[in-house]
Amino acid sequence: MWTRAELKQRAKDILRTTYWKAFLVSIILLFVGGGGGGFGGNFSLNLGSNDWGDLRESFSTVDSGYSEDDLFDEEDIIDSFVYNDDYGTSSSIDWSFWGPFIIIMIIVFIVVLLFALAFRIFLLSPLEVGSRRYFKQAAEQDANLNNLGYAFGKGRYVDIIKTMFWRGLLNFLWYLLLIIPGIIKSYAYSLVPYILADNPNIGYRRAVQLSNQMTRGHKFRIFVLDLSFIGWFLLGLLALFVGYLFVLPYYNATKAELYLTLRKEALERGMTAPQELRLTDDLPPIYV
């Protein structure tokens, strides 16, 4: 069973000779949204019984001294839009003027949203996989910056964007369901970029399935591992936010060590095979 101390020590050993390369790759990961914040984009909601009680009280109409009619008077709401009490004159929205403007704004919003989504899918996601491959390979004594462009290679790109899109869609749907299940599933699917860094043609369903299997029984411990970096990130933020950037290589290198450890366990337990992860065509990895 892995420990946080072991993973962090291995990461430190690697960074002693590759820190500035790791710093550059970490900046790219921060830009693509895959390696910042210390939690991989996860947020938690922690409400105790007292908190829920406060929420209930805030929506209660009994203890507040107001009746339902006092709080939800439809006529007052309508009058606040239609009638101006200060001037004593009625006013209405001039749709002939505002209508085209609102339509244009909606169209612009949709275009920008689609562009941002396409930018994320077709450029940032492949860069995230390439960045994860750099850290994985660096942990295996191959700190080559050429790994950044790995996902754009022939025969890899389409499968990678398809799988990363599938993972993102699943995460989005889980977050729509509830926050807590969304957080849990984001950890379950967190190894997908690393799996693609080993075999980009593994298949989008299989990549998600394997990540889910590899993190089973480890998700809470991975969450605690993320929490252990809070002190470092807070210290970095205090240093005019610049120090935060210098902590990222340590965090990303540690997560790469975690993947290699879980990969070794998955191979030993028969969840996958070296051939499936394309480990047999390369030099034998350290942890296999």
Tab-separated table of C-alpha atoms in Angstrom:
chain	number	residue	atom	x	y	z
A	1	MET	CA	0.000	0.000	0.000
A	2	TRP	CA	1.390	3.361	-1.008
A	3	THR	CA	1.999	6.238	1.351
A	4	ARG	CA	2.057	9.976	0.746
A	5	ALA	CA	5.596	10.245	2.082
A	6	GLU	CA	6.920	7.682	-0.407
A	7	LEU	CA	5.281	9.337	-3.403
A	8	LYS	CA	6.506	12.779	-2.408
A	9	GLN	CA	10.037	11.566	-1.817
A	10	ARG	CA	10.189	9.973	-5.259
A	11	ALA	CA	8.868	13.203	-6.781
A	12	LYS	CA	11.569	15.212	-4.996
A	13	ASP	CA	14.261	12.846	-6.242
A	14	ILE	CA	13.106	13.330	-9.838
A	15	LEU	CA	12.802	17.108	-9.514
A	16	ARG	CA	16.379	17.480	-8.290
A	17	THR	CA	17.581	17.148	-11.887
A	18	THR	CA	14.472	18.074	-13.890
A	19	TYR	CA	12.837	20.900	-11.930
A	20	TRP	CA	12.875	23.649	-14.562
A	21	LYS	CA	11.526	21.367	-17.245
A	22	ALA	CA	8.798	20.324	-14.830
A	23	PHE	CA	8.125	23.991	-14.046
A	24	LEU	CA	7.543	24.768	-17.734
A	25	VAL	CA	5.233	21.794	-18.192
A	26	SER	CA	3.343	22.714	-15.004
A	27	ILE	CA	2.669	26.200	-16.371
A	28	ILE	CA	1.194	24.572	-19.482
A	29	LEU	CA	-0.909	22.248	-17.324
A	30	LEU	CA	-2.163	25.227	-15.343
A	31	PHE	CA	-3.110	26.921	-18.600
A	32	VAL	CA	-5.052	23.913	-19.884
A	33	GLY	CA	-6.824	23.524	-16.544
A	34	GLY	CA	-5.437	20.118	-15.647
A	35	GLY	CA	-2.897	20.843	-12.941
A	36	GLY	CA	-3.780	23.840	-10.823
A	37	GLY	CA	-5.311	24.452	-7.449
A	38	GLY	CA	-3.854	21.391	-5.775
A	39	PHE	CA	-7.115	19.493	-6.223
A	40	GLY	CA	-7.296	18.867	-9.940
A	41	GLY	CA	-10.316	21.076	-10.264
A	42	ASN	CA	-12.253	19.364	-7.483
A	43	PHE	CA	-14.340	21.151	-4.919
A	44	SER	CA	-15.942	19.745	-1.804
A	45	LEU	CA	-19.126	20.603	0.057
A	46	ASN	CA	-19.030	20.017	3.792
A	47	LEU	CA	-22.268	20.826	5.586
A	48	GLY	CA	-22.858	19.566	9.080
A	49	SER	CA	-26.184	19.218	10.819
A	50	ASN	CA	-25.994	22.764	12.166
A	51	ASP	CA	-25.279	24.118	8.705
A	52	TRP	CA	-28.250	22.311	7.230
A	53	GLY	CA	-30.335	23.643	10.106
A	54	ASP	CA	-29.251	27.173	9.293
A	55	LEU	CA	-30.206	26.627	5.684
A	56	ARG	CA	-33.602	25.358	6.660
A	57	GLU	CA	-34.117	28.335	8.952
A	58	SER	CA	-33.134	30.764	6.236
A	59	PHE	CA	-35.952	29.410	4.044
A	60	SER	CA	-38.416	28.989	6.867
A	61	THR	CA	-41.443	31.269	6.870
A	62	VAL	CA	-42.554	30.265	10.356
A	63	ASP	CA	-39.691	31.514	12.530
A	64	SER	CA	-39.127	34.618	10.404
A	65	GLY	CA	-42.472	36.077	11.336
A	66	TYR	CA	-43.604	36.428	7.726
A	67	SER	CA	-46.427	34.638	6.033
A	68	GLU	CA	-46.115	33.025	2.608
A	69	ASP	CA	-48.225	35.844	1.163
A	70	ASP	CA	-45.791	38.411	2.570
A	71	LEU	CA	-42.844	36.737	0.914
A	72	PHE	CA	-44.406	35.861	-2.441
A	73	ASP	CA	-46.838	38.647	-3.382
A	74	GLU	CA	-47.068	38.304	-7.156
A	75	GLU	CA	-48.850	41.615	-7.569
A	76	ASP	CA	-46.053	43.489	-5.802
A	77	ILE	CA	-43.447	41.786	-7.978
A	78	ILE	CA	-45.315	42.700	-11.164
A	79	ASP	CA	-45.886	46.275	-10.002
A	80	SER	CA	-42.173	46.696	-9.272
A	81	PHE	CA	-41.464	46.118	-12.976
A	82	VAL	CA	-44.444	47.849	-14.529
A	83	TYR	CA	-44.968	50.840	-12.296
A	84	ASN	CA	-42.376	53.344	-11.168
A	85	ASP	CA	-43.432	54.650	-7.740
A	86	ASP	CA	-40.871	57.467	-7.735
A	87	TYR	CA	-42.301	59.157	-10.786
A	88	GLY	CA	-45.854	57.861	-10.681
A	89	THR	CA	-45.784	56.789	-14.311
A	90	SER	CA	-46.038	53.377	-15.860
A	91	SER	CA	-43.204	52.016	-17.956
A	92	SER	CA	-42.733	48.953	-20.097
A	93	ILE	CA	-39.837	47.322	-21.906
A	94	ASP	CA	-39.410	48.594	-25.436
A	95	TRP	CA	-38.931	45.215	-27.136
A	96	SER	CA	-38.554	46.844	-30.550
A	97	PHE	CA	-35.311	48.366	-29.264
A	98	TRP	CA	-34.057	45.749	-26.789
A	99	GLY	CA	-35.194	42.631	-28.677
A	100	PRO	CA	-32.554	42.680	-31.446
A	101	PHE	CA	-29.882	43.623	-28.910
A	102	ILE	CA	-30.742	40.662	-26.662
A	103	ILE	CA	-30.797	38.287	-29.633
A	104	ILE	CA	-27.368	39.506	-30.757
A	105	MET	CA	-25.973	39.042	-27.241
A	106	ILE	CA	-27.349	35.502	-27.079
A	107	ILE	CA	-25.810	34.642	-30.447
A	108	VAL	CA	-22.452	36.112	-29.407
A	109	PHE	CA	-22.558	34.154	-26.148
A	110	ILE	CA	-23.294	30.885	-27.966
A	111	VAL	CA	-20.501	31.496	-30.504
A	112	VAL	CA	-17.977	32.284	-27.753
A	113	LEU	CA	-19.096	29.246	-25.772
A	114	LEU	CA	-18.735	26.948	-28.781
A	115	PHE	CA	-15.311	28.402	-29.583
A	116	ALA	CA	-14.133	27.911	-26.005
A	117	LEU	CA	-15.453	24.349	-26.004
A	118	ALA	CA	-13.729	23.559	-29.304
A	119	PHE	CA	-10.508	25.138	-28.036
A	120	ARG	CA	-10.666	22.960	-24.942
A	121	ILE	CA	-11.444	19.767	-26.842
A	122	PHE	CA	-9.100	20.063	-29.821
A	123	LEU	CA	-6.081	21.818	-28.278
A	124	LEU	CA	-6.059	21.899	-24.483
A	125	SER	CA	-7.058	18.281	-23.887
A	126	PRO	CA	-4.253	16.865	-26.082
A	127	LEU	CA	-1.813	19.214	-24.341
A	128	GLU	CA	-2.964	17.897	-20.977
A	129	VAL	CA	-2.267	14.324	-22.077
A	130	GLY	CA	1.159	15.341	-23.386
A	131	SER	CA	1.966	17.109	-20.124
A	132	ARG	CA	0.932	14.081	-18.095
A	133	ARG	CA	3.081	11.919	-20.324
A	134	TYR	CA	6.059	14.176	-19.634
A	135	PHE	CA	5.703	13.721	-15.861
A	136	LYS	CA	5.115	9.983	-16.229
A	137	GLN	CA	8.148	9.540	-18.431
A	138	ALA	CA	10.255	11.803	-16.209
A	139	ALA	CA	9.444	9.489	-13.308
A	140	GLU	CA	10.787	6.687	-15.513
A	141	GLN	CA	14.046	8.588	-16.149
A	142	ASP	CA	13.004	10.081	-19.510
A	143	ALA	CA	12.477	13.824	-18.950
A	144	ASN	CA	11.995	14.772	-22.603
A	145	LEU	CA	10.008	17.910	-23.429
A	146	ASN	CA	9.088	16.391	-26.792
A	147	ASN	CA	6.486	14.409	-24.866
A	148	LEU	CA	4.379	17.580	-24.757
A	149	GLY	CA	3.435	17.062	-28.392
A	150	TYR	CA	2.819	13.348	-27.966
A	151	ALA	CA	-0.959	13.592	-28.395
A	152	PHE	CA	-0.648	15.336	-31.751
A	153	GLY	CA	1.155	12.399	-33.328
A	154	LYS	CA	-0.337	10.457	-36.208
A	155	GLY	CA	-2.780	7.809	-35.077
A	156	ARG	CA	-3.155	9.295	-31.581
A	157	TYR	CA	-4.894	12.644	-31.844
A	158	VAL	CA	-8.436	11.575	-32.736
A	159	ASP	CA	-8.591	8.815	-30.133
A	160	ILE	CA	-7.240	11.122	-27.443
A	161	ILE	CA	-9.699	13.955	-28.025
A	162	LYS	CA	-12.534	11.419	-28.217
A	163	THR	CA	-11.582	9.880	-24.863
A	164	MET	CA	-10.951	13.202	-23.129
A	165	PHE	CA	-14.296	14.497	-24.377
A	166	TRP	CA	-16.025	11.375	-23.076
A	167	ARG	CA	-14.405	11.789	-19.663
A	168	GLY	CA	-15.375	15.462	-19.533
A	169	LEU	CA	-18.952	14.664	-20.497
A	170	LEU	CA	-19.242	12.011	-17.792
A	171	ASN	CA	-17.822	14.381	-15.180
A	172	PHE	CA	-20.260	17.091	-16.268
A	173	LEU	CA	-23.243	14.747	-16.016
A	174	TRP	CA	-22.207	13.543	-12.567
A	175	TYR	CA	-21.826	17.130	-11.340
A	176	LEU	CA	-25.303	17.874	-12.680
A	177	LEU	CA	-26.622	15.042	-10.528
A	178	LEU	CA	-25.035	16.206	-7.260
A	179	ILE	CA	-21.806	17.869	-6.135
A	180	ILE	CA	-20.521	15.011	-3.972
A	181	PRO	CA	-20.987	12.266	-6.629
A	182	GLY	CA	-19.342	14.606	-9.117
A	183	ILE	CA	-16.281	14.981	-6.901
A	184	ILE	CA	-16.042	11.230	-6.332
A	185	LYS	CA	-16.302	10.459	-10.037
A	186	SER	CA	-13.761	13.148	-10.937
A	187	TYR	CA	-11.276	11.214	-8.817
A	188	ALA	CA	-12.410	7.933	-10.365
A	189	TYR	CA	-11.659	9.277	-13.858
A	190	SER	CA	-8.538	11.239	-12.892
A	191	LEU	CA	-6.115	8.651	-14.315
A	192	VAL	CA	-7.540	8.770	-17.847
A	193	PRO	CA	-4.902	11.245	-19.174
A	194	TYR	CA	-2.108	9.039	-17.797
A	195	ILE	CA	-3.643	5.910	-19.327
A	196	LEU	CA	-3.822	7.706	-22.677
A	197	ALA	CA	-0.197	8.719	-22.208
A	198	ASP	CA	0.608	4.992	-22.130
A	199	ASN	CA	-1.794	3.893	-24.850
A	200	PRO	CA	-3.760	6.590	-26.710
A	201	ASN	CA	-5.649	3.939	-28.689
A	202	ILE	CA	-6.968	2.007	-25.721
A	203	GLY	CA	-10.541	3.150	-26.435
A	204	TYR	CA	-12.590	5.809	-24.692
A	205	ARG	CA	-14.788	3.393	-22.754
A	206	ARG	CA	-11.902	1.188	-21.702
A	207	ALA	CA	-9.800	4.157	-20.537
A	208	VAL	CA	-12.588	5.360	-18.247
A	209	GLN	CA	-13.285	1.827	-17.043
A	210	LEU	CA	-9.639	1.148	-16.246
A	211	SER	CA	-9.225	4.449	-14.416
A	212	ASN	CA	-12.292	3.629	-12.362
A	213	GLN	CA	-10.887	0.203	-11.506
A	214	MET	CA	-7.421	1.528	-10.653
A	215	THR	CA	-8.757	4.173	-8.258
A	216	ARG	CA	-11.243	1.854	-6.540
A	217	GLY	CA	-10.407	1.818	-2.855
A	218	HIS	CA	-7.951	4.689	-3.295
A	219	LYS	CA	-10.156	7.715	-4.003
A	220	PHE	CA	-10.310	8.964	-0.426
A	221	ARG	CA	-6.571	8.489	0.015
A	222	ILE	CA	-5.967	10.420	-3.224
A	223	PHE	CA	-8.211	13.167	-1.841
A	224	VAL	CA	-6.127	13.258	1.344
A	225	LEU	CA	-2.985	13.381	-0.800
A	226	ASP	CA	-4.372	16.491	-2.486
A	227	LEU	CA	-5.218	17.990	0.900
A	228	SER	CA	-1.636	17.511	2.035
A	229	PHE	CA	-0.543	20.152	-0.494
A	230	ILE	CA	-2.779	22.872	0.939
A	231	GLY	CA	-0.011	24.255	3.155
A	232	TRP	CA	2.388	24.477	0.222
A	233	PHE	CA	-0.143	26.235	-1.989
A	234	LEU	CA	-1.147	28.700	0.729
A	235	LEU	CA	2.491	29.494	1.357
A	236	GLY	CA	2.966	30.020	-2.363
A	237	LEU	CA	-0.029	32.337	-2.547
A	238	LEU	CA	1.335	34.443	0.293
A	239	ALA	CA	4.480	35.037	-1.764
A	240	LEU	CA	2.634	37.428	-4.094
A	241	PHE	CA	0.989	34.415	-5.817
A	242	VAL	CA	4.281	33.693	-7.598
A	243	GLY	CA	5.333	31.007	-5.145
A	244	TYR	CA	2.199	29.066	-6.085
A	245	LEU	CA	3.694	28.399	-9.519
A	246	PHE	CA	6.849	26.928	-8.030
A	247	VAL	CA	4.856	24.375	-6.021
A	248	LEU	CA	3.071	22.982	-9.081
A	249	PRO	CA	5.992	20.814	-10.317
A	250	TYR	CA	6.107	19.105	-6.916
A	251	TYR	CA	2.368	18.422	-7.023
A	252	ASN	CA	2.321	17.174	-10.630
A	253	ALA	CA	5.386	14.975	-10.140
A	254	THR	CA	3.754	13.411	-7.088
A	255	LYS	CA	0.574	12.630	-9.037
A	256	ALA	CA	2.667	10.959	-11.748
A	257	GLU	CA	4.279	8.790	-9.073
A	258	LEU	CA	0.810	7.902	-7.849
A	259	TYR	CA	-0.211	6.757	-11.328
A	260	LEU	CA	2.854	4.563	-11.700
A	261	THR	CA	2.162	2.993	-8.316
A	262	LEU	CA	-1.481	2.302	-9.141
A	263	ARG	CA	-0.452	1.018	-12.564
A	264	LYS	CA	1.892	-1.478	-10.978
A	265	GLU	CA	-0.884	-2.640	-8.663
A	266	ALA	CA	-3.310	-2.948	-11.583
A	267	LEU	CA	-0.828	-5.124	-13.492
A	268	GLU	CA	-0.224	-7.335	-10.479
A	269	ARG	CA	-3.961	-7.779	-9.861
A	270	GLY	CA	-4.723	-8.557	-13.492
A	271	MET	CA	-6.830	-5.457	-14.163
A	272	THR	CA	-4.758	-4.819	-17.268
A	273	ALA	CA	-1.749	-6.222	-19.092
A	274	PRO	CA	1.545	-4.758	-20.301
A	275	GLN	CA	0.395	-5.261	-23.877
A	276	GLU	CA	-2.762	-3.209	-23.316
A	277	LEU	CA	-0.759	-0.287	-21.932
A	278	ARG	CA	1.968	-0.757	-24.540
A	279	LEU	CA	4.668	-1.273	-21.967
A	280	THR	CA	6.308	-4.174	-23.801
A	281	ASP	CA	7.472	-2.125	-26.812
A	282	ASP	CA	9.446	0.321	-24.654
A	283	LEU	CA	12.184	-0.105	-22.124
A	284	PRO	CA	10.828	-1.854	-19.037
A	285	PRO	CA	9.374	0.798	-16.712
A	286	ILE	CA	10.865	1.094	-13.256
A	287	TYR	CA	7.693	0.146	-11.438
A	288	VAL	CA	6.696	-2.874	-13.503
